Amino acid sequence: MDDVLANRAMPGRQEAWPLEGASLELIAEKLSKCLGSCAMLLDIDGTLLDLARTPREVWVPPGLAATLHALHERTGGALALVSGRSLNDIDLIFAPARFPGVGGHGAEMRLSTDGEAVATHAPPMDKELKRRLAAIARLSPGILLEDKGYSLALHYRLAPHAEKAIYEAVSLIRSDLPNAPIEVLPGKCVCEIKQAGFDKASGVRELMSHEPFRGRRPVFIGDDVTDESVFAIIPDLGGLAFSVGRHANGVAGHFEQPSDVRAWLKRLIDGKAPASR
């Protein structure tokens, strides 16, 4: 089995890894021996990091940056953070650490730690449309507005009662502008609106066409609805996907919470089982 795992997936190959249905412990044991042929693709909020009351309150637990650096080295640079956040925002969260990544739900990409962020053919959102959507935040105290450049997010974790009103307001704007090329992304206490034509899956496909990711088997971990597009394409790329907090369709396994993900990733680099809780 280890020999099969060690073989790189060449472009166009769709062979499944012989790990479907295996336990997370067995998968970690096998993957730890072939990280040099893998690409680690990791969502951030709700996957690597625990969710917080507001997007700005998330924090990086001690040891996580070191684990990510070690995975980056063991995979020959083929580790990327895949997030709805912008790459600039990701850098601020993990500072002074810096990692390759796909940001803005696939709108931008960086291939190396010292590389520049580049747009992946994603058009910016119309300014007038963004202004109208931003006004929705006035519906209730506690609704937090986050301008991500390529998208706009309305967070209502502090105002859960406003969920229905937010989505109704977004629907009204869309009915006024039926030809506007936008998509609504429901998430965990957030309604995000972005331009159509790109998503995390398109960003991952683009990423996997470049070195050092090209020809590797991707291992993707995500938690939210916006990660489902990536779950769907990972089998086509000959990789494995895992969900966090829920059993998502088409994944090889799931983690209960981000702390379990962090312990599992550490096991990949040190070969030791996570401590029992």
mmCIF file of C-alpha atoms in Angstrom:
data_model
loop_
_atom_site.group_PDB
_atom_site.id
_atom_site.type_symbol
_atom_site.label_atom_id
_atom_site.label_comp_id
_atom_site.label_asym_id
_atom_site.label_seq_id
_atom_site.Cartn_x
_atom_site.Cartn_y
_atom_site.Cartn_z
ATOM 1 C CA MET A 1 0.000 0.000 0.000
ATOM 2 C CA ASP A 2 2.803 2.425 0.815
ATOM 3 C CA ASP A 3 4.283 2.000 -2.677
ATOM 4 C CA VAL A 4 0.937 2.844 -4.237
ATOM 5 C CA LEU A 5 0.575 5.889 -2.026
ATOM 6 C CA ALA A 6 4.036 7.108 -2.892
ATOM 7 C CA ASN A 7 3.264 7.255 -6.620
ATOM 8 C CA ARG A 8 2.433 10.761 -7.750
ATOM 9 C CA ALA A 9 -0.874 11.310 -9.478
ATOM 10 C CA MET A 10 -0.071 12.469 -13.003
ATOM 11 C CA PRO A 11 -2.356 15.023 -14.695
ATOM 12 C CA GLY A 12 -5.558 13.337 -15.851
ATOM 13 C CA ARG A 13 -5.244 10.344 -13.569
ATOM 14 C CA GLN A 14 -8.288 9.652 -11.409
ATOM 15 C CA GLU A 15 -7.131 6.618 -9.469
ATOM 16 C CA ALA A 16 -8.536 6.502 -5.943
ATOM 17 C CA TRP A 17 -6.237 6.213 -2.993
ATOM 18 C CA PRO A 18 -6.467 2.775 -1.332
ATOM 19 C CA LEU A 19 -7.550 4.421 1.913
ATOM 20 C CA GLU A 20 -11.277 4.874 1.438
ATOM 21 C CA GLY A 21 -13.072 3.776 4.602
ATOM 22 C CA ALA A 22 -9.876 3.625 6.665
ATOM 23 C CA SER A 23 -9.722 5.188 10.125
ATOM 24 C CA LEU A 24 -8.181 8.615 10.593
ATOM 25 C CA GLU A 25 -5.389 6.975 12.581
ATOM 26 C CA LEU A 26 -4.504 4.574 9.755
ATOM 27 C CA ILE A 27 -4.709 7.338 7.152
ATOM 28 C CA ALA A 28 -2.347 9.497 9.223
ATOM 29 C CA GLU A 29 0.083 6.584 9.564
ATOM 30 C CA LYS A 30 0.149 6.015 5.816
ATOM 31 C CA LEU A 31 0.221 9.670 4.801
ATOM 32 C CA SER A 32 3.096 10.459 7.160
ATOM 33 C CA LYS A 33 5.269 8.148 5.044
ATOM 34 C CA CYS A 34 4.457 9.807 1.712
ATOM 35 C CA LEU A 35 4.036 13.513 2.400
ATOM 36 C CA GLY A 36 6.586 14.182 -0.315
ATOM 37 C CA SER A 37 3.993 13.207 -2.920
ATOM 38 C CA CYS A 38 1.049 15.002 -1.273
ATOM 39 C CA ALA A 39 -0.393 18.497 -1.408
ATOM 40 C CA MET A 40 -1.953 19.646 1.874
ATOM 41 C CA LEU A 41 -4.880 22.044 1.311
ATOM 42 C CA LEU A 42 -6.392 23.433 4.491
ATOM 43 C CA ASP A 43 -9.360 25.685 5.199
ATOM 44 C CA ILE A 44 -8.856 28.085 8.120
ATOM 45 C CA ASP A 45 -11.954 29.203 10.043
ATOM 46 C CA GLY A 46 -13.710 26.250 11.657
ATOM 47 C CA THR A 47 -11.025 23.874 10.366
ATOM 48 C CA LEU A 48 -7.596 24.950 11.583
ATOM 49 C CA LEU A 49 -8.896 27.658 13.907
ATOM 50 C CA ASP A 50 -11.827 27.630 16.293
ATOM 51 C CA LEU A 51 -14.658 29.929 15.289
ATOM 52 C CA ALA A 52 -14.877 33.185 17.233
ATOM 53 C CA ARG A 53 -17.618 35.734 17.908
ATOM 54 C CA THR A 54 -16.230 37.959 15.150
ATOM 55 C CA PRO A 55 -13.784 37.306 12.267
ATOM 56 C CA ARG A 56 -11.158 39.505 13.935
ATOM 57 C CA GLU A 57 -11.220 37.543 17.187
ATOM 58 C CA VAL A 58 -9.844 34.266 15.829
ATOM 59 C CA TRP A 59 -6.429 33.329 17.137
ATOM 60 C CA VAL A 60 -3.689 30.876 16.202
ATOM 61 C CA PRO A 61 -3.055 28.338 18.994
ATOM 62 C CA PRO A 62 0.535 27.764 20.116
ATOM 63 C CA GLY A 63 2.309 25.207 17.963
ATOM 64 C CA LEU A 64 0.051 25.437 14.915
ATOM 65 C CA ALA A 65 2.381 27.653 12.894
ATOM 66 C CA ALA A 66 5.268 25.273 13.627
ATOM 67 C CA THR A 67 3.138 22.327 12.474
ATOM 68 C CA LEU A 68 2.253 24.129 9.238
ATOM 69 C CA HIS A 69 5.893 25.061 8.626
ATOM 70 C CA ALA A 70 6.905 21.424 9.116
ATOM 71 C CA LEU A 71 4.193 20.232 6.701
ATOM 72 C CA HIS A 72 5.286 22.852 4.194
ATOM 73 C CA GLU A 73 8.831 21.495 4.377
ATOM 74 C CA ARG A 74 7.824 17.812 4.300
ATOM 75 C CA THR A 75 5.619 18.358 1.240
ATOM 76 C CA GLY A 76 8.294 20.252 -0.646
ATOM 77 C CA GLY A 77 6.320 23.487 -0.432
ATOM 78 C CA ALA A 78 2.982 21.944 -1.463
ATOM 79 C CA LEU A 79 0.924 23.249 1.457
ATOM 80 C CA ALA A 80 -1.721 25.908 0.920
ATOM 81 C CA LEU A 81 -4.343 27.600 3.069
ATOM 82 C CA VAL A 82 -7.670 27.684 1.184
ATOM 83 C CA SER A 83 -10.040 30.307 2.546
ATOM 84 C CA GLY A 84 -12.793 32.801 1.892
ATOM 85 C CA ARG A 85 -10.530 35.358 3.558
ATOM 86 C CA SER A 86 -8.180 37.465 1.462
ATOM 87 C CA LEU A 87 -4.521 36.468 1.413
ATOM 88 C CA ASN A 88 -3.681 39.751 3.132
ATOM 89 C CA ASP A 89 -6.092 38.904 5.961
ATOM 90 C CA ILE A 90 -4.631 35.396 6.240
ATOM 91 C CA ASP A 91 -1.141 36.866 6.535
ATOM 92 C CA LEU A 92 -2.266 39.167 9.347
ATOM 93 C CA ILE A 93 -3.773 36.242 11.277
ATOM 94 C CA PHE A 94 -0.686 34.034 11.000
ATOM 95 C CA ALA A 95 1.936 36.807 11.165
ATOM 96 C CA PRO A 96 4.864 36.627 11.086
ATOM 97 C CA ALA A 97 4.347 33.239 9.388
ATOM 98 C CA ARG A 98 3.407 33.292 5.687
ATOM 99 C CA PHE A 99 2.093 30.389 3.613
ATOM 100 C CA PRO A 100 0.998 29.666 0.056
ATOM 101 C CA GLY A 101 -2.747 29.959 -0.330
ATOM 102 C CA VAL A 102 -5.970 30.369 -2.237
ATOM 103 C CA GLY A 103 -7.874 33.398 -0.933
ATOM 104 C CA GLY A 104 -11.185 35.108 -1.527
ATOM 105 C CA HIS A 105 -13.021 31.865 -2.375
ATOM 106 C CA GLY A 106 -10.664 31.267 -5.287
ATOM 107 C CA ALA A 107 -10.269 34.909 -6.362
ATOM 108 C CA GLU A 108 -6.545 35.044 -5.635
ATOM 109 C CA MET A 109 -3.641 32.667 -5.257
ATOM 110 C CA ARG A 110 -0.053 32.570 -3.989
ATOM 111 C CA LEU A 111 2.185 29.638 -4.885
ATOM 112 C CA SER A 112 5.040 30.126 -2.425
ATOM 113 C CA THR A 113 5.759 31.747 0.916
ATOM 114 C CA ASP A 114 7.747 34.550 -0.732
ATOM 115 C CA GLY A 115 5.587 34.875 -3.844
ATOM 116 C CA GLU A 116 3.141 37.607 -4.731
ATOM 117 C CA ALA A 117 -0.623 37.182 -4.648
ATOM 118 C CA VAL A 118 -2.150 37.037 -8.115
ATOM 119 C CA ALA A 119 -5.800 37.278 -9.178
ATOM 120 C CA THR A 120 -7.268 34.162 -10.790
ATOM 121 C CA HIS A 121 -9.379 35.902 -13.457
ATOM 122 C CA ALA A 122 -11.893 36.997 -10.794
ATOM 123 C CA PRO A 123 -13.561 40.365 -11.511
ATOM 124 C CA PRO A 124 -14.076 42.795 -8.626
ATOM 125 C CA MET A 125 -17.629 43.303 -7.378
ATOM 126 C CA ASP A 126 -19.506 46.293 -8.760
ATOM 127 C CA LYS A 127 -19.103 49.238 -6.355
ATOM 128 C CA GLU A 128 -22.765 50.273 -6.448
ATOM 129 C CA LEU A 129 -23.888 46.706 -5.810
ATOM 130 C CA LYS A 130 -21.459 46.445 -2.924
ATOM 131 C CA ARG A 131 -22.812 49.701 -1.482
ATOM 132 C CA ARG A 132 -26.390 48.398 -1.573
ATOM 133 C CA LEU A 133 -25.411 45.112 0.042
ATOM 134 C CA ALA A 134 -23.378 46.876 2.714
ATOM 135 C CA ALA A 135 -26.457 48.847 3.759
ATOM 136 C CA ILE A 136 -28.048 45.595 4.946
ATOM 137 C CA ALA A 137 -25.783 45.754 7.999
ATOM 138 C CA ARG A 138 -27.980 48.596 9.293
ATOM 139 C CA LEU A 139 -30.891 46.201 9.803
ATOM 140 C CA SER A 140 -29.793 45.370 13.335
ATOM 141 C CA PRO A 141 -27.047 46.060 15.858
ATOM 142 C CA GLY A 142 -24.638 43.146 15.920
ATOM 143 C CA ILE A 143 -24.540 42.573 12.145
ATOM 144 C CA LEU A 144 -20.889 42.895 11.157
ATOM 145 C CA LEU A 145 -19.904 43.920 7.661
ATOM 146 C CA GLU A 146 -16.708 42.479 6.148
ATOM 147 C CA ASP A 147 -15.475 43.751 2.793
ATOM 148 C CA LYS A 148 -13.188 41.093 1.308
ATOM 149 C CA GLY A 149 -12.618 42.927 -1.954
ATOM 150 C CA TYR A 150 -13.983 40.229 -4.236
ATOM 151 C CA SER A 151 -16.920 39.578 -1.930
ATOM 152 C CA LEU A 152 -18.943 41.069 0.894
ATOM 153 C CA ALA A 153 -19.820 39.160 4.072
ATOM 154 C CA LEU A 154 -22.586 39.922 6.567
ATOM 155 C CA HIS A 155 -21.851 38.213 9.893
ATOM 156 C CA TYR A 156 -24.751 37.745 12.297
ATOM 157 C CA ARG A 157 -23.284 35.587 15.063
ATOM 158 C CA LEU A 158 -23.934 38.511 17.415
ATOM 159 C CA ALA A 159 -27.429 39.027 15.977
ATOM 160 C CA PRO A 160 -28.829 35.566 15.160
ATOM 161 C CA HIS A 161 -32.365 36.949 15.094
ATOM 162 C CA ALA A 162 -31.444 38.939 11.958
ATOM 163 C CA GLU A 163 -30.685 35.909 9.767
ATOM 164 C CA LYS A 164 -34.045 35.841 7.959
ATOM 165 C CA ALA A 165 -34.080 39.611 7.423
ATOM 166 C CA ILE A 166 -30.569 39.542 5.962
ATOM 167 C CA TYR A 167 -31.376 36.873 3.393
ATOM 168 C CA GLU A 168 -34.669 38.553 2.513
ATOM 169 C CA ALA A 169 -32.841 41.842 1.913
ATOM 170 C CA VAL A 170 -30.257 40.125 -0.285
ATOM 171 C CA SER A 171 -33.065 38.450 -2.263
ATOM 172 C CA LEU A 172 -34.747 41.818 -2.856
ATOM 173 C CA ILE A 173 -31.527 43.277 -4.237
ATOM 174 C CA ARG A 174 -31.048 40.269 -6.497
ATOM 175 C CA SER A 175 -34.614 40.592 -7.795
ATOM 176 C CA ASP A 176 -33.891 44.240 -8.648
ATOM 177 C CA LEU A 177 -30.742 43.155 -10.500
ATOM 178 C CA PRO A 178 -31.642 39.811 -12.087
ATOM 179 C CA ASN A 179 -28.725 39.976 -14.508
ATOM 180 C CA ALA A 180 -26.086 40.727 -11.899
ATOM 181 C CA PRO A 181 -23.551 37.861 -11.940
ATOM 182 C CA ILE A 182 -23.468 37.239 -8.207
ATOM 183 C CA GLU A 183 -23.734 34.224 -5.924
ATOM 184 C CA VAL A 184 -24.914 33.993 -2.319
ATOM 185 C CA LEU A 185 -22.828 31.785 -0.045
ATOM 186 C CA PRO A 186 -24.576 30.803 3.200
ATOM 187 C CA GLY A 187 -22.178 29.878 5.978
ATOM 188 C CA LYS A 188 -21.955 29.534 9.732
ATOM 189 C CA CYS A 189 -23.737 32.699 10.915
ATOM 190 C CA VAL A 190 -22.633 34.542 7.785
ATOM 191 C CA CYS A 191 -24.189 35.479 4.460
ATOM 192 C CA GLU A 192 -21.541 36.145 1.841
ATOM 193 C CA ILE A 193 -22.120 37.569 -1.622
ATOM 194 C CA LYS A 194 -19.527 37.325 -4.389
ATOM 195 C CA GLN A 195 -19.163 37.569 -8.137
ATOM 196 C CA ALA A 196 -20.092 34.406 -10.032
ATOM 197 C CA GLY A 197 -17.555 32.455 -12.055
ATOM 198 C CA PHE A 198 -15.091 31.358 -9.385
ATOM 199 C CA ASP A 199 -15.123 29.446 -6.124
ATOM 200 C CA LYS A 200 -12.781 27.480 -3.908
ATOM 201 C CA ALA A 201 -12.920 24.539 -6.331
ATOM 202 C CA SER A 202 -11.812 26.633 -9.298
ATOM 203 C CA GLY A 203 -9.045 28.082 -7.144
ATOM 204 C CA VAL A 204 -7.863 24.630 -6.099
ATOM 205 C CA ARG A 205 -7.907 23.380 -9.700
ATOM 206 C CA GLU A 206 -5.780 26.355 -10.730
ATOM 207 C CA LEU A 207 -3.415 25.832 -7.796
ATOM 208 C CA MET A 208 -2.979 22.144 -8.628
ATOM 209 C CA SER A 209 -1.879 23.023 -12.167
ATOM 210 C CA HIS A 210 1.225 24.816 -10.906
ATOM 211 C CA GLU A 211 4.442 23.673 -9.247
ATOM 212 C CA PRO A 212 5.031 22.538 -6.561
ATOM 213 C CA PHE A 213 1.419 21.273 -6.402
ATOM 214 C CA ARG A 214 1.198 19.803 -9.895
ATOM 215 C CA GLY A 215 1.143 16.001 -10.054
ATOM 216 C CA ARG A 216 0.569 15.557 -6.329
ATOM 217 C CA ARG A 217 -2.331 13.942 -4.520
ATOM 218 C CA PRO A 218 -4.305 16.627 -2.661
ATOM 219 C CA VAL A 219 -5.471 16.208 0.924
ATOM 220 C CA PHE A 220 -8.161 18.798 1.656
ATOM 221 C CA ILE A 221 -9.817 19.573 4.997
ATOM 222 C CA GLY A 222 -12.778 21.963 5.285
ATOM 223 C CA ASP A 223 -15.845 22.551 7.391
ATOM 224 C CA ASP A 224 -18.393 24.845 5.760
ATOM 225 C CA VAL A 225 -20.839 24.880 2.873
ATOM 226 C CA THR A 226 -18.327 26.834 0.795
ATOM 227 C CA ASP A 227 -15.925 23.883 1.042
ATOM 228 C CA GLU A 228 -18.357 21.487 -0.607
ATOM 229 C CA SER A 229 -17.253 22.532 -4.091
ATOM 230 C CA VAL A 230 -13.752 21.330 -3.202
ATOM 231 C CA PHE A 231 -15.041 18.099 -1.635
ATOM 232 C CA ALA A 232 -16.699 17.400 -4.983
ATOM 233 C CA ILE A 233 -13.542 17.702 -7.119
ATOM 234 C CA ILE A 234 -10.979 16.031 -4.859
ATOM 235 C CA PRO A 235 -11.799 12.506 -6.155
ATOM 236 C CA ASP A 236 -11.164 13.766 -9.715
ATOM 237 C CA LEU A 237 -7.709 14.836 -8.568
ATOM 238 C CA GLY A 238 -7.023 11.459 -6.964
ATOM 239 C CA GLY A 239 -6.994 12.867 -3.454
ATOM 240 C CA LEU A 240 -8.720 12.658 -0.093
ATOM 241 C CA ALA A 241 -11.087 15.132 1.557
ATOM 242 C CA PHE A 242 -12.154 15.432 5.190
ATOM 243 C CA SER A 243 -14.896 17.496 6.811
ATOM 244 C CA VAL A 244 -14.968 19.093 10.247
ATOM 245 C CA GLY A 245 -17.958 19.151 12.580
ATOM 246 C CA ARG A 246 -20.271 17.240 10.269
ATOM 247 C CA HIS A 247 -20.402 14.293 7.891
ATOM 248 C CA ALA A 248 -20.189 15.852 4.424
ATOM 249 C CA ASN A 249 -20.923 13.925 1.261
ATOM 250 C CA GLY A 250 -18.002 12.335 -0.524
ATOM 251 C CA VAL A 251 -15.367 12.737 2.187
ATOM 252 C CA ALA A 252 -13.030 10.047 3.448
ATOM 253 C CA GLY A 253 -13.658 10.936 7.105
ATOM 254 C CA HIS A 254 -14.489 13.741 9.469
ATOM 255 C CA PHE A 255 -13.145 15.491 12.548
ATOM 256 C CA GLU A 256 -15.331 16.667 15.402
ATOM 257 C CA GLN A 257 -13.609 20.022 15.890
ATOM 258 C CA PRO A 258 -10.544 22.075 14.869
ATOM 259 C CA SER A 259 -8.465 20.852 17.824
ATOM 260 C CA ASP A 260 -8.786 17.325 16.391
ATOM 261 C CA VAL A 261 -7.554 18.579 13.024
ATOM 262 C CA ARG A 262 -4.547 20.245 14.626
ATOM 263 C CA ALA A 263 -3.655 17.083 16.556
ATOM 264 C CA TRP A 264 -4.014 14.965 13.397
ATOM 265 C CA LEU A 265 -1.774 17.276 11.375
ATOM 266 C CA LYS A 266 0.850 17.146 14.095
ATOM 267 C CA ARG A 267 0.705 13.390 13.966
ATOM 268 C CA LEU A 268 1.487 13.512 10.247
ATOM 269 C CA ILE A 269 4.852 15.089 10.953
ATOM 270 C CA ASP A 270 5.883 13.331 14.159
ATOM 271 C CA GLY A 271 4.255 9.927 13.648
ATOM 272 C CA LYS A 272 2.733 9.909 17.132
ATOM 273 C CA ALA A 273 -0.921 9.446 17.976
ATOM 274 C CA PRO A 274 -2.740 12.465 19.451
ATOM 275 C CA ALA A 275 -3.091 12.414 23.199
ATOM 276 C CA SER A 276 -6.396 10.986 24.417
ATOM 277 C CA ARG A 277 -8.920 13.534 25.703
#
